Amino acid sequence: MSIVVLAAVFLLSTLLVTYWKEIKEFLRFRKMIAKLPSPNIPTYPLIGHTYNFVGDAAYFFHYISSMAKQYIMETKNKLTIIWLGPMPLLMALHPDTAEVILKSSKHMEKSYVYTFLHPWLGTGLLTAGGEKWKQRRRLITPSFHFDILQDFVDVMNEQTQTMISKVDEKFKSGQKVDINKVVTMCALDIICETAMGKTVNAQSNYDSAYVKSLYRLSDIIQLRQKTPILWWDFGFEKLKIGLEHKDLLRVLHDFTKSVITQRMETHKSSKVTKRMAFLDVLLHAVTEDGEKLSLSDIQEEVDTFMFEGHDTTAAAMTWAIYYIGSHPEVQKRIHDELDKVFGDDVDRNPTMDELKRLQYLEQVTKEALRLCPSVPLIARVTTEDCEMDGYLIPKGTQAAIFIYALHHNPEVWEEPERFDPDRFNKENSIGRNPFAHIAFSAGPRNCIGQRFALLEEKVIISKLLRRYVVVSHNKKEDIRMEGDLILRPADPLNISLKLRSDV
Ligand code: HEM
């Protein structure tokens, strides 16, 4: 035997001995994954199923949602495996399988695909794991205390008033109102002011560098998540898109950093601020070890709120308004409810108590979120073996909950495509599986901003509908939906307005 062969055998045996534990675990993982059900679509080494994902974000969402719906109908399975390149991704498609992940205090770590959010959000509440997440959740929960939400409702009312003035102006001059854009910019102004105590005046200034960078960066992150070839940081950073990514991050971070440092100065000089912003809660917060949060700790939380806190509500409102505009009988019931609460006063700001009384509107927002959940898919990684629907799932599995597919699963929802807000009246809600409607996720890592979001939806939609009738002209089946991070219409919806007083 030549010396080269001997050296190769020696090297191989050393590698085998050194990494035997990892190799054994990898083989065990692959063996268990191979036993899990998957759709009857060819998969290839290295690229897996991703050859089907070429095309724009709308095509991608159409592909995976139709594939999941068909798979559920044909097999009635509650889970499936798809291959994101070389990585298997488990998808929970039913409340029973989603519950295993969401309810557990074990599988709380976020999946690999969330790492592409780290350059922007660091490891703030959305992306953090383990002890850091627990500590942050404890610190941040008081930001949603009733008294602070009350201040936030004042901000919502003021920004909505600006939105209504802009809508009125356009309406009077006969211009088309792009509902998605109008509510998105309003939601952005609301989150800036509530999170940072500063407004970017997005409603007046669509072209702000901050606003533009925020949207472009979200696009790039989505593209990275579904394109394994862009996963490697070193290679990505050298590409044109990687350089653009870096520039956009600079714009966003510079902006939030300057707002935070200004606010820190205000706190030092103990100038009284008009209202508490989420940032003020963070500046006052003290950890269990008696330490204050650092500038970068605070920045990752502020950036997280800016990301999670406006596009989600904007998409939810856009879909809700679309469904209201295509269901006159639903709109009539909302108008009746608004008249009962506000009489014929179309201007007065709603109080917390009045918002609470808008129960039917709340049912409408829930049903719109069932059909079009703003966050269509979330993902974790399993931290130990677990059982799902009789299958053994190995530790280390990337496990997604396909919220959109679960909300359209005919095994869970009768006539799932039908828009019916009465599904959420008191009587029909009795006994419903708590994991059947998970637009805000569920369990210990559910959405911390859920109450904020529902208040915002009610403030904006009620103000709009007290004055206007909305009419939707698109057929649902013709609407292309984009859904990677956020589920939104790919093209502007054709929704027109009529004054209620003219109808
Ligand atoms: C209709 C509006 C909203 C929807 C549908 C929504 C949905 C969700 C979902 C599905 C999650 C779980 C994410 C995951 O596991 O990866 C989540 C988490 C989160 N949401 Fe929301 N969200 C909305 C509005 C908001 C708002 C307004 C805020 C802030 C003001 C917010 C802040 C957060 C944060 C910080 C988390 C991470 C919580 C944690 O991991 O402890 N969300 N949201």
Coordinates of C-alpha atoms and ligand atoms in Angstrom, one line a residue:
M1 CA 0.0 0.0 0.0
S2 CA 1.5 3.3 -1.0
I3 CA 2.1 6.0 1.6
V4 CA -0.6 8.2 0.0
V5 CA -3.3 5.5 0.4
L6 CA -2.1 4.9 3.9
A7 CA -2.3 8.6 4.7
A8 CA -5.8 8.8 3.2
V9 CA -7.1 5.8 5.2
F10 CA -5.6 7.3 8.3
L11 CA -7.2 10.7 7.7
L12 CA -10.6 9.2 6.9
S13 CA -10.5 7.0 10.1
T14 CA -9.5 10.0 12.2
L15 CA -12.4 12.0 10.8
L16 CA -14.8 9.2 11.3
V17 CA -13.7 8.7 15.0
T18 CA -13.7 12.5 15.7
Y19 CA -17.1 13.1 14.1
W20 CA -18.7 9.7 14.8
K21 CA -21.3 11.2 17.1
E22 CA -22.3 13.9 14.6
I23 CA -22.3 11.4 11.7
K24 CA -24.5 9.0 13.7
E25 CA -26.9 11.8 14.6
F26 CA -27.0 13.0 11.0
L27 CA -27.8 9.5 9.7
R28 CA -30.5 9.0 12.4
F29 CA -32.0 12.5 11.5
R30 CA -32.1 11.6 7.8
K31 CA -33.6 8.2 8.5
M32 CA -36.4 9.7 10.6
I33 CA -37.1 12.5 8.1
A34 CA -37.4 10.0 5.3
K35 CA -40.3 8.4 7.1
L36 CA -42.3 11.6 7.1
P37 CA -45.0 12.2 4.4
S38 CA -44.3 14.6 1.5
P39 CA -46.1 15.8 -1.6
N40 CA -45.8 13.7 -4.7
I41 CA -43.5 16.2 -6.4
P42 CA -40.0 15.2 -7.6
T43 CA -37.2 16.4 -5.4
Y44 CA -33.5 16.7 -6.6
P45 CA -30.2 16.6 -4.7
L46 CA -29.0 20.0 -3.5
I47 CA -32.0 21.9 -4.9
G48 CA -34.8 19.9 -3.4
H49 CA -38.1 21.5 -4.3
T50 CA -36.8 25.0 -4.9
Y51 CA -36.8 24.6 -8.7
N52 CA -40.6 25.2 -8.3
F53 CA -40.0 28.5 -6.5
V54 CA -38.6 30.5 -9.4
G55 CA -40.7 33.5 -10.4
D56 CA -41.9 36.4 -8.4
A57 CA -43.2 36.5 -4.8
A58 CA -46.8 36.1 -6.1
Y59 CA -45.9 33.0 -8.1
F60 CA -44.1 31.6 -5.1
F61 CA -47.1 32.0 -2.8
H62 CA -49.5 30.8 -5.3
Y63 CA -47.4 27.7 -5.8
I64 CA -46.9 26.7 -2.2
S65 CA -50.5 27.6 -1.1
S66 CA -52.1 25.6 -3.9
M67 CA -49.7 22.7 -3.4
A68 CA -50.6 22.6 0.3
K69 CA -54.3 22.9 -0.3
Q70 CA -54.2 20.1 -2.9
Y71 CA -52.0 17.9 -0.6
I72 CA -54.4 18.4 2.3
M73 CA -57.5 17.5 0.1
E74 CA -55.8 14.4 -1.4
T75 CA -54.1 13.0 1.7
K76 CA -55.8 14.6 4.7
N77 CA -52.3 14.6 6.3
K78 CA -51.6 17.0 9.1
L79 CA -48.0 17.6 8.1
T80 CA -45.6 17.4 5.2
I81 CA -42.0 17.7 4.4
I82 CA -40.7 20.0 1.6
W83 CA -37.0 20.4 0.7
L84 CA -35.6 23.9 0.8
G85 CA -32.5 23.0 -1.2
P86 CA -30.6 20.5 1.0
M87 CA -32.6 21.4 4.1
P88 CA -35.9 19.5 4.9
L89 CA -38.6 21.8 6.2
L90 CA -41.5 20.3 8.1
M91 CA -44.8 22.1 7.6
A92 CA -47.6 21.8 10.1
L93 CA -51.0 22.1 8.3
H94 CA -53.4 21.4 11.1
P95 CA -54.1 22.7 14.6
D96 CA -53.1 19.3 16.1
T97 CA -49.6 19.5 14.6
A98 CA -49.2 23.3 15.1
E99 CA -50.0 22.8 18.8
V100 CA -47.1 20.5 19.3
I101 CA -44.7 23.3 18.4
L102 CA -46.5 26.3 19.6
K103 CA -47.7 25.1 23.0
S104 CA -44.3 23.7 24.0
S105 CA -41.8 25.6 26.1
K106 CA -39.2 23.4 24.5
H107 CA -39.3 24.3 20.8
M108 CA -39.0 28.0 21.2
E109 CA -35.9 28.7 19.0
K110 CA -36.6 30.3 15.7
S111 CA -35.7 28.5 12.5
Y112 CA -32.6 29.0 10.4
V113 CA -34.4 31.3 7.9
Y114 CA -34.8 33.9 10.6
T115 CA -31.0 34.4 10.6
F116 CA -31.5 36.6 7.5
L117 CA -33.3 39.1 9.7
H118 CA -30.4 39.3 12.2
P119 CA -28.3 41.9 10.3
W120 CA -31.3 44.3 10.7
L121 CA -33.1 43.2 13.9
G122 CA -30.2 41.7 15.8
T123 CA -31.6 39.2 18.2
G124 CA -34.5 41.3 19.5
L125 CA -37.8 39.8 20.8
L126 CA -38.8 38.2 17.5
T127 CA -35.6 36.5 16.7
A128 CA -34.0 35.9 20.1
G129 CA -34.0 32.5 21.7
G130 CA -33.4 30.9 25.2
E131 CA -32.8 33.1 28.3
K132 CA -32.4 36.3 26.3
W133 CA -35.9 35.9 24.8
K134 CA -37.4 35.2 28.3
Q135 CA -35.8 38.2 29.8
R136 CA -36.8 40.5 26.9
R137 CA -40.4 39.3 27.0
R138 CA -40.6 40.1 30.7
L139 CA -39.1 43.6 30.1
I140 CA -41.3 44.4 27.1
T141 CA -44.7 43.1 28.3
P142 CA -45.4 46.2 30.4
S143 CA -45.3 48.3 27.2
F144 CA -48.7 46.9 26.4
H145 CA -50.2 47.8 29.8
F146 CA -53.7 49.4 29.5
D147 CA -52.5 52.9 30.5
I148 CA -49.8 52.9 27.8
L149 CA -52.3 51.5 25.2
Q150 CA -54.5 54.4 26.1
D151 CA -51.7 56.8 25.0
F152 CA -51.2 54.7 21.9
V153 CA -54.9 55.0 21.0
D154 CA -54.5 58.8 21.1
V155 CA -51.7 58.5 18.6
M156 CA -53.8 56.2 16.4
N157 CA -56.7 58.7 16.5
E158 CA -54.4 61.6 15.5
Q159 CA -52.8 59.8 12.7
T160 CA -56.1 58.4 11.4
Q161 CA -57.4 61.9 11.4
T162 CA -54.5 62.8 9.0
M163 CA -55.4 59.8 6.9
I164 CA -59.0 60.8 6.7
S165 CA -58.1 64.3 5.6
K166 CA -55.9 63.0 2.9
V167 CA -58.7 60.5 1.7
D168 CA -61.3 63.3 1.8
E169 CA -59.0 65.6 -0.3
K170 CA -58.5 62.9 -2.9
F171 CA -62.1 61.9 -2.9
K172 CA -63.3 65.5 -3.4
S173 CA -61.0 66.1 -6.3
G174 CA -62.1 62.8 -7.9
Q175 CA -58.8 61.1 -7.6
K176 CA -58.5 57.3 -7.0
V177 CA -57.6 56.3 -3.4
D178 CA -55.2 53.5 -3.1
I179 CA -56.5 52.0 0.2
N180 CA -53.5 49.7 0.7
K181 CA -51.1 52.6 0.4
V182 CA -53.2 55.0 2.6
V183 CA -53.6 52.5 5.5
T184 CA -49.9 51.4 5.2
M185 CA -48.6 54.9 5.5
C186 CA -50.9 55.6 8.4
A187 CA -49.8 52.4 10.2
L188 CA -46.2 53.4 9.6
D189 CA -46.8 56.8 11.2
I190 CA -48.5 55.2 14.1
I191 CA -45.7 52.7 14.8
C192 CA -43.0 55.3 14.5
E193 CA -44.7 57.5 17.0
T194 CA -45.7 54.8 19.4
A195 CA -42.4 52.9 19.2
M196 CA -40.0 55.8 19.1
G197 CA -42.0 58.9 20.1
K198 CA -41.1 60.4 16.7
T199 CA -43.0 60.6 13.4
V200 CA -41.5 60.1 10.0
N201 CA -44.6 61.8 8.4
A202 CA -44.9 58.9 6.0
Q203 CA -48.4 60.0 5.1
S204 CA -47.1 63.3 3.7
N205 CA -43.7 62.1 2.6
Y206 CA -44.0 58.8 0.7
D207 CA -40.4 59.3 -0.5
S208 CA -38.6 59.4 2.8
A209 CA -35.3 57.5 2.6
Y210 CA -36.3 55.5 5.8
V211 CA -39.6 54.4 4.3
K212 CA -38.1 53.4 1.0
S213 CA -35.2 51.5 2.6
L214 CA -37.5 49.6 5.0
Y215 CA -39.5 48.2 2.1
R216 CA -36.5 47.4 -0.2
L217 CA -34.7 45.6 2.7
S218 CA -37.8 43.5 3.4
D219 CA -37.8 42.4 -0.3
I220 CA -34.2 41.4 -0.2
I221 CA -34.6 39.4 3.0
Q222 CA -37.6 37.5 1.5
L223 CA -35.5 36.8 -1.6
R224 CA -32.7 35.4 0.5
Q225 CA -34.9 33.2 2.6
K226 CA -36.2 31.2 -0.4
T227 CA -33.0 31.2 -2.4
P228 CA -30.4 28.8 -0.8
I229 CA -27.7 30.2 -3.2
L230 CA -27.8 33.5 -1.4
W231 CA -27.6 32.0 2.1
W232 CA -23.8 32.1 2.4
D233 CA -22.9 35.6 3.9
F234 CA -19.4 35.8 2.4
G235 CA -20.7 35.2 -1.1
F236 CA -23.8 37.3 -0.7
E237 CA -21.9 40.4 0.6
K238 CA -19.8 40.4 -2.6
L239 CA -22.9 40.6 -4.9
K240 CA -24.5 43.8 -6.0
I241 CA -27.6 43.0 -4.0
G242 CA -25.4 42.3 -1.0
L243 CA -23.9 45.8 -1.2
E244 CA -27.3 47.3 -1.6
H245 CA -28.4 45.3 1.5
K246 CA -25.5 46.9 3.4
D247 CA -26.4 50.5 2.3
L248 CA -30.1 50.0 3.3
L249 CA -29.1 48.7 6.7
R250 CA -27.0 51.8 7.3
V251 CA -30.0 54.1 6.5
L252 CA -32.3 52.2 8.8
H253 CA -29.9 51.8 11.7
D254 CA -28.6 55.4 11.5
F255 CA -32.2 56.7 11.7
T256 CA -33.2 54.6 14.7
K257 CA -29.9 55.1 16.5
S258 CA -30.2 58.9 16.2
V259 CA -33.8 58.8 17.5
I260 CA -32.7 56.7 20.5
T261 CA -29.7 58.8 21.4
Q262 CA -31.9 62.0 21.2
R263 CA -34.4 60.4 23.5
M264 CA -31.7 59.3 25.9
E265 CA -30.5 62.9 26.1
T266 CA -34.1 64.0 26.8
H267 CA -34.3 61.5 29.6
K268 CA -30.9 62.7 31.1
S269 CA -32.1 66.3 31.1
S270 CA -35.3 64.9 32.6
K271 CA -37.5 67.0 30.2
V272 CA -41.0 65.7 30.6
T273 CA -42.1 64.0 27.4
K274 CA -45.7 64.4 26.3
R275 CA -46.5 60.7 26.0
M276 CA -44.8 57.4 26.8
A277 CA -43.4 55.7 23.7
F278 CA -42.3 52.1 23.7
L279 CA -38.7 53.4 23.6
D280 CA -39.3 55.1 27.0
V281 CA -40.3 51.8 28.6
L282 CA -37.0 50.3 27.3
L283 CA -35.0 53.3 28.5
H284 CA -36.4 52.8 32.0
A285 CA -36.2 49.0 32.0
V286 CA -33.8 47.3 34.3
T287 CA -32.9 43.6 34.1
E288 CA -33.1 41.2 37.0
D289 CA -29.4 41.8 37.6
G290 CA -30.2 45.5 38.0
E291 CA -28.6 46.4 34.6
K292 CA -30.0 48.9 32.1
L293 CA -30.3 47.9 28.5
S294 CA -27.5 49.1 26.2
L295 CA -28.0 51.3 23.1
S296 CA -27.7 48.2 20.9
D297 CA -30.1 46.2 23.0
I298 CA -32.7 49.0 22.7
Q299 CA -32.0 49.4 19.0
E300 CA -32.7 45.8 18.2
E301 CA -36.1 46.0 20.0
V302 CA -37.0 49.3 18.3
D303 CA -36.1 47.9 14.9
T304 CA -38.1 44.8 15.7
F305 CA -41.2 46.8 16.5
M306 CA -40.8 48.9 13.3
F307 CA -40.6 45.7 11.3
E308 CA -43.4 43.7 13.1
G309 CA -45.6 46.5 14.0
H310 CA -46.9 48.2 10.8
D311 CA -46.8 46.0 7.7
T312 CA -48.7 43.3 9.5
T313 CA -51.5 45.6 10.6
A314 CA -51.6 47.4 7.2
A315 CA -52.0 44.1 5.4
A316 CA -54.7 43.0 7.8
M317 CA -56.7 46.2 7.3
T318 CA -56.3 46.1 3.5
W319 CA -57.8 42.6 3.4
A320 CA -60.5 43.5 5.9
I321 CA -61.5 46.5 3.8
Y322 CA -61.4 44.4 0.7
Y323 CA -63.8 41.8 2.2
I324 CA -66.1 44.5 3.6
G325 CA -66.3 46.1 0.1
S326 CA -67.2 42.8 -1.5
H327 CA -69.9 41.8 1.1
P328 CA -72.5 44.6 1.2
E329 CA -74.6 42.7 3.9
V330 CA -71.5 42.6 6.2
Q331 CA -70.9 46.3 5.5
K332 CA -74.5 47.1 6.4
R333 CA -74.1 45.4 9.8
I334 CA -70.9 47.3 10.5
H335 CA -72.6 50.6 9.6
D336 CA -75.5 49.7 11.9
E337 CA -73.0 49.0 14.7
L338 CA -71.1 52.3 14.1
D339 CA -74.4 54.2 14.1
K340 CA -75.4 52.6 17.4
V341 CA -72.1 53.6 19.0
F342 CA -71.4 57.0 17.4
G343 CA -74.8 58.2 16.2
D344 CA -74.4 60.4 13.2
D345 CA -71.2 62.0 14.5
V346 CA -68.6 61.1 11.8
D347 CA -65.7 63.0 13.3
R348 CA -65.4 62.3 17.1
N349 CA -62.4 60.2 18.1
P350 CA -63.4 56.8 19.5
T351 CA -62.7 56.1 23.1
M352 CA -61.3 52.8 24.4
D353 CA -64.7 51.9 25.7
E354 CA -66.4 52.7 22.3
L355 CA -63.8 50.6 20.5
K356 CA -64.5 47.7 22.8
R357 CA -68.2 47.9 21.9
L358 CA -67.4 47.4 18.1
Q359 CA -67.8 43.6 18.5
Y360 CA -69.1 42.8 15.0
L361 CA -66.2 44.8 13.5
E362 CA -63.9 42.7 15.6
Q363 CA -65.4 39.5 14.2
V364 CA -64.9 40.9 10.7
T365 CA -61.2 41.6 11.3
K366 CA -60.7 38.1 12.7
E367 CA -62.4 36.5 9.7
A368 CA -60.3 38.6 7.3
L369 CA -57.2 37.5 9.3
R370 CA -58.3 33.9 9.0
L371 CA -58.6 34.1 5.2
C372 CA -55.6 36.3 4.7
P373 CA -53.3 36.0 7.8
S374 CA -50.7 38.9 7.6
V375 CA -47.9 36.5 8.6
P376 CA -48.7 33.4 6.5
L377 CA -45.9 31.2 7.7
I378 CA -43.7 31.0 10.9
A379 CA -40.9 28.6 11.7
R380 CA -39.0 27.1 14.7
V381 CA -36.4 24.4 15.2
T382 CA -37.2 21.4 17.4
T383 CA -34.8 21.2 20.3
E384 CA -35.6 17.6 21.2
D385 CA -37.4 14.6 19.5
C386 CA -41.2 14.9 19.6
E387 CA -44.3 13.2 18.3
M388 CA -46.6 14.7 15.8
D389 CA -49.7 13.0 14.5
G390 CA -48.1 9.6 15.2
Y391 CA -44.8 10.4 13.5
L392 CA -41.5 10.8 15.4
I393 CA -39.9 14.2 14.6
P394 CA -36.2 14.3 15.2
K395 CA -34.4 17.0 17.2
G396 CA -33.0 19.7 15.0
T397 CA -36.0 19.7 12.5
Q398 CA -36.8 23.1 10.9
A399 CA -40.5 23.1 11.6
A400 CA -42.8 25.6 9.9
I401 CA -46.4 26.4 10.8
F402 CA -48.1 27.2 7.5
I403 CA -50.8 29.5 9.1
Y404 CA -52.4 30.2 5.7
A405 CA -52.9 26.5 4.8
L406 CA -54.1 25.7 8.3
H407 CA -56.7 28.5 8.1
H408 CA -57.9 27.1 4.8
N409 CA -57.9 23.5 5.9
P410 CA -61.4 22.0 5.2
E411 CA -60.9 19.5 8.0
V412 CA -60.8 22.4 10.4
W413 CA -63.0 25.1 8.8
E414 CA -66.3 24.3 7.0
E415 CA -66.3 25.9 3.6
P416 CA -63.0 27.5 4.3
E417 CA -63.0 29.9 1.3
R418 CA -66.3 31.5 2.4
F419 CA -66.0 34.9 4.2
D420 CA -68.3 34.6 7.2
P421 CA -67.6 36.9 10.3
D422 CA -70.3 35.0 12.2
R423 CA -67.8 32.2 12.7
F424 CA -66.4 34.4 15.4
N425 CA -69.6 35.3 17.3
K426 CA -69.8 34.1 20.9
E427 CA -72.0 31.1 20.1
N428 CA -70.0 29.8 17.2
S429 CA -66.7 30.3 19.0
I430 CA -67.6 28.0 21.9
G431 CA -65.4 24.9 22.0
R432 CA -63.2 25.9 19.0
N433 CA -59.7 24.5 19.1
P434 CA -57.4 27.4 20.3
F435 CA -54.9 26.5 17.6
A436 CA -57.5 26.7 14.7
H437 CA -57.1 30.5 14.3
I438 CA -53.4 31.5 14.8
A439 CA -53.0 34.7 12.9
F440 CA -51.2 36.0 16.0
S441 CA -49.5 32.7 16.6
A442 CA -50.3 31.1 20.0
G443 CA -48.6 29.8 23.1
P444 CA -45.7 31.5 25.0
R445 CA -44.2 33.1 21.8
N446 CA -47.5 34.6 20.5
C447 CA -47.7 38.1 19.1
I448 CA -47.0 40.6 21.9
G449 CA -48.7 43.4 19.8
Q450 CA -52.0 41.6 19.3
R451 CA -54.1 44.0 21.4
F452 CA -52.4 47.0 19.9
A453 CA -53.1 45.6 16.4
L454 CA -56.8 45.0 17.0
L455 CA -57.2 48.5 18.4
E456 CA -55.4 50.0 15.5
E457 CA -57.6 48.1 13.0
K458 CA -60.7 49.2 14.8
V459 CA -59.7 52.9 15.0
I460 CA -58.8 53.1 11.3
I461 CA -61.5 51.0 9.8
S462 CA -64.3 52.5 12.0
K463 CA -63.2 56.1 11.1
L464 CA -63.2 55.3 7.4
L465 CA -66.5 53.6 7.5
R466 CA -68.3 56.2 9.6
R467 CA -67.9 58.5 6.6
Y468 CA -67.7 56.2 3.5
V469 CA -69.1 53.1 1.9
V470 CA -66.3 50.9 0.3
V471 CA -66.9 49.0 -2.9
S472 CA -64.4 46.3 -4.0
H473 CA -64.2 45.6 -7.7
N474 CA -61.8 42.7 -7.8
K475 CA -62.9 39.1 -7.8
K476 CA -61.1 37.2 -5.1
E477 CA -59.9 34.5 -7.5
D478 CA -58.3 37.2 -9.7
I479 CA -56.2 38.7 -6.9
R480 CA -52.5 37.7 -6.9
M481 CA -51.2 37.5 -3.4
E482 CA -47.6 38.0 -2.4
G483 CA -46.7 36.1 0.7
D484 CA -43.2 35.5 2.0
L485 CA -42.9 37.6 5.1
I486 CA -46.2 39.4 4.9
L487 CA -49.3 38.4 2.9
R488 CA -50.4 41.3 0.8
P489 CA -52.0 41.9 -2.7
A490 CA -49.3 41.9 -5.4
D491 CA -51.1 44.6 -7.4
P492 CA -53.2 47.6 -6.1
L493 CA -56.7 46.5 -5.3
N494 CA -59.5 48.3 -7.1
I495 CA -61.6 49.6 -4.2
S496 CA -63.7 52.7 -4.6
L497 CA -65.4 55.0 -2.1
K498 CA -68.9 56.6 -1.9
L499 CA -69.9 59.1 0.8
R500 CA -72.4 57.4 3.1
S501 CA -74.5 60.5 3.0
D502 CA -74.9 60.1 -0.8
V503 CA -76.0 56.5 -0.6
Ligands
HEM1 C1 -52.5 42.2 12.4 C2 -51.3 42.5 12.9 C3 -50.3 41.5 13.4 C4 -50.2 40.1 13.1 C5 -51.1 39.3 12.2 C6 -49.1 39.6 13.8 C7 -48.7 38.3 13.8 C8 -47.6 37.8 14.6 C9 -47.1 36.5 14.5 C10 -47.8 35.4 13.7 C11 -46.1 36.4 15.4 C12 -45.2 35.1 15.6 C13 -44.0 35.3 14.8 C14 -43.1 34.1 14.8 O1 -43.3 33.2 15.6 O2 -42.2 34.1 14.0 C15 -45.8 37.7 15.9 C16 -44.8 38.0 16.9 C17 -44.6 39.2 17.3 N1 -45.3 40.4 17.0 FE1 -46.9 40.5 15.9 N2 -48.5 40.7 14.5 C18 -49.2 41.8 14.3 C19 -49.0 43.0 14.8 C20 -48.0 43.4 15.7 C21 -47.8 44.7 16.3 C22 -48.7 45.9 16.0 C23 -46.6 44.6 17.0 C24 -45.9 45.7 17.8 C25 -46.5 46.8 18.2 C26 -46.1 43.2 16.9 C27 -45.0 42.8 17.5 C28 -44.6 41.4 17.6 C29 -43.4 40.9 18.2 C30 -42.4 41.8 19.0 C31 -43.4 39.6 18.1 C32 -42.4 38.6 18.6 C33 -42.9 38.0 20.0 C34 -42.1 37.0 20.6 O3 -41.4 36.2 20.0 O4 -42.1 37.0 21.9 N3 -47.0 42.5 16.1 N4 -46.8 38.5 15.4

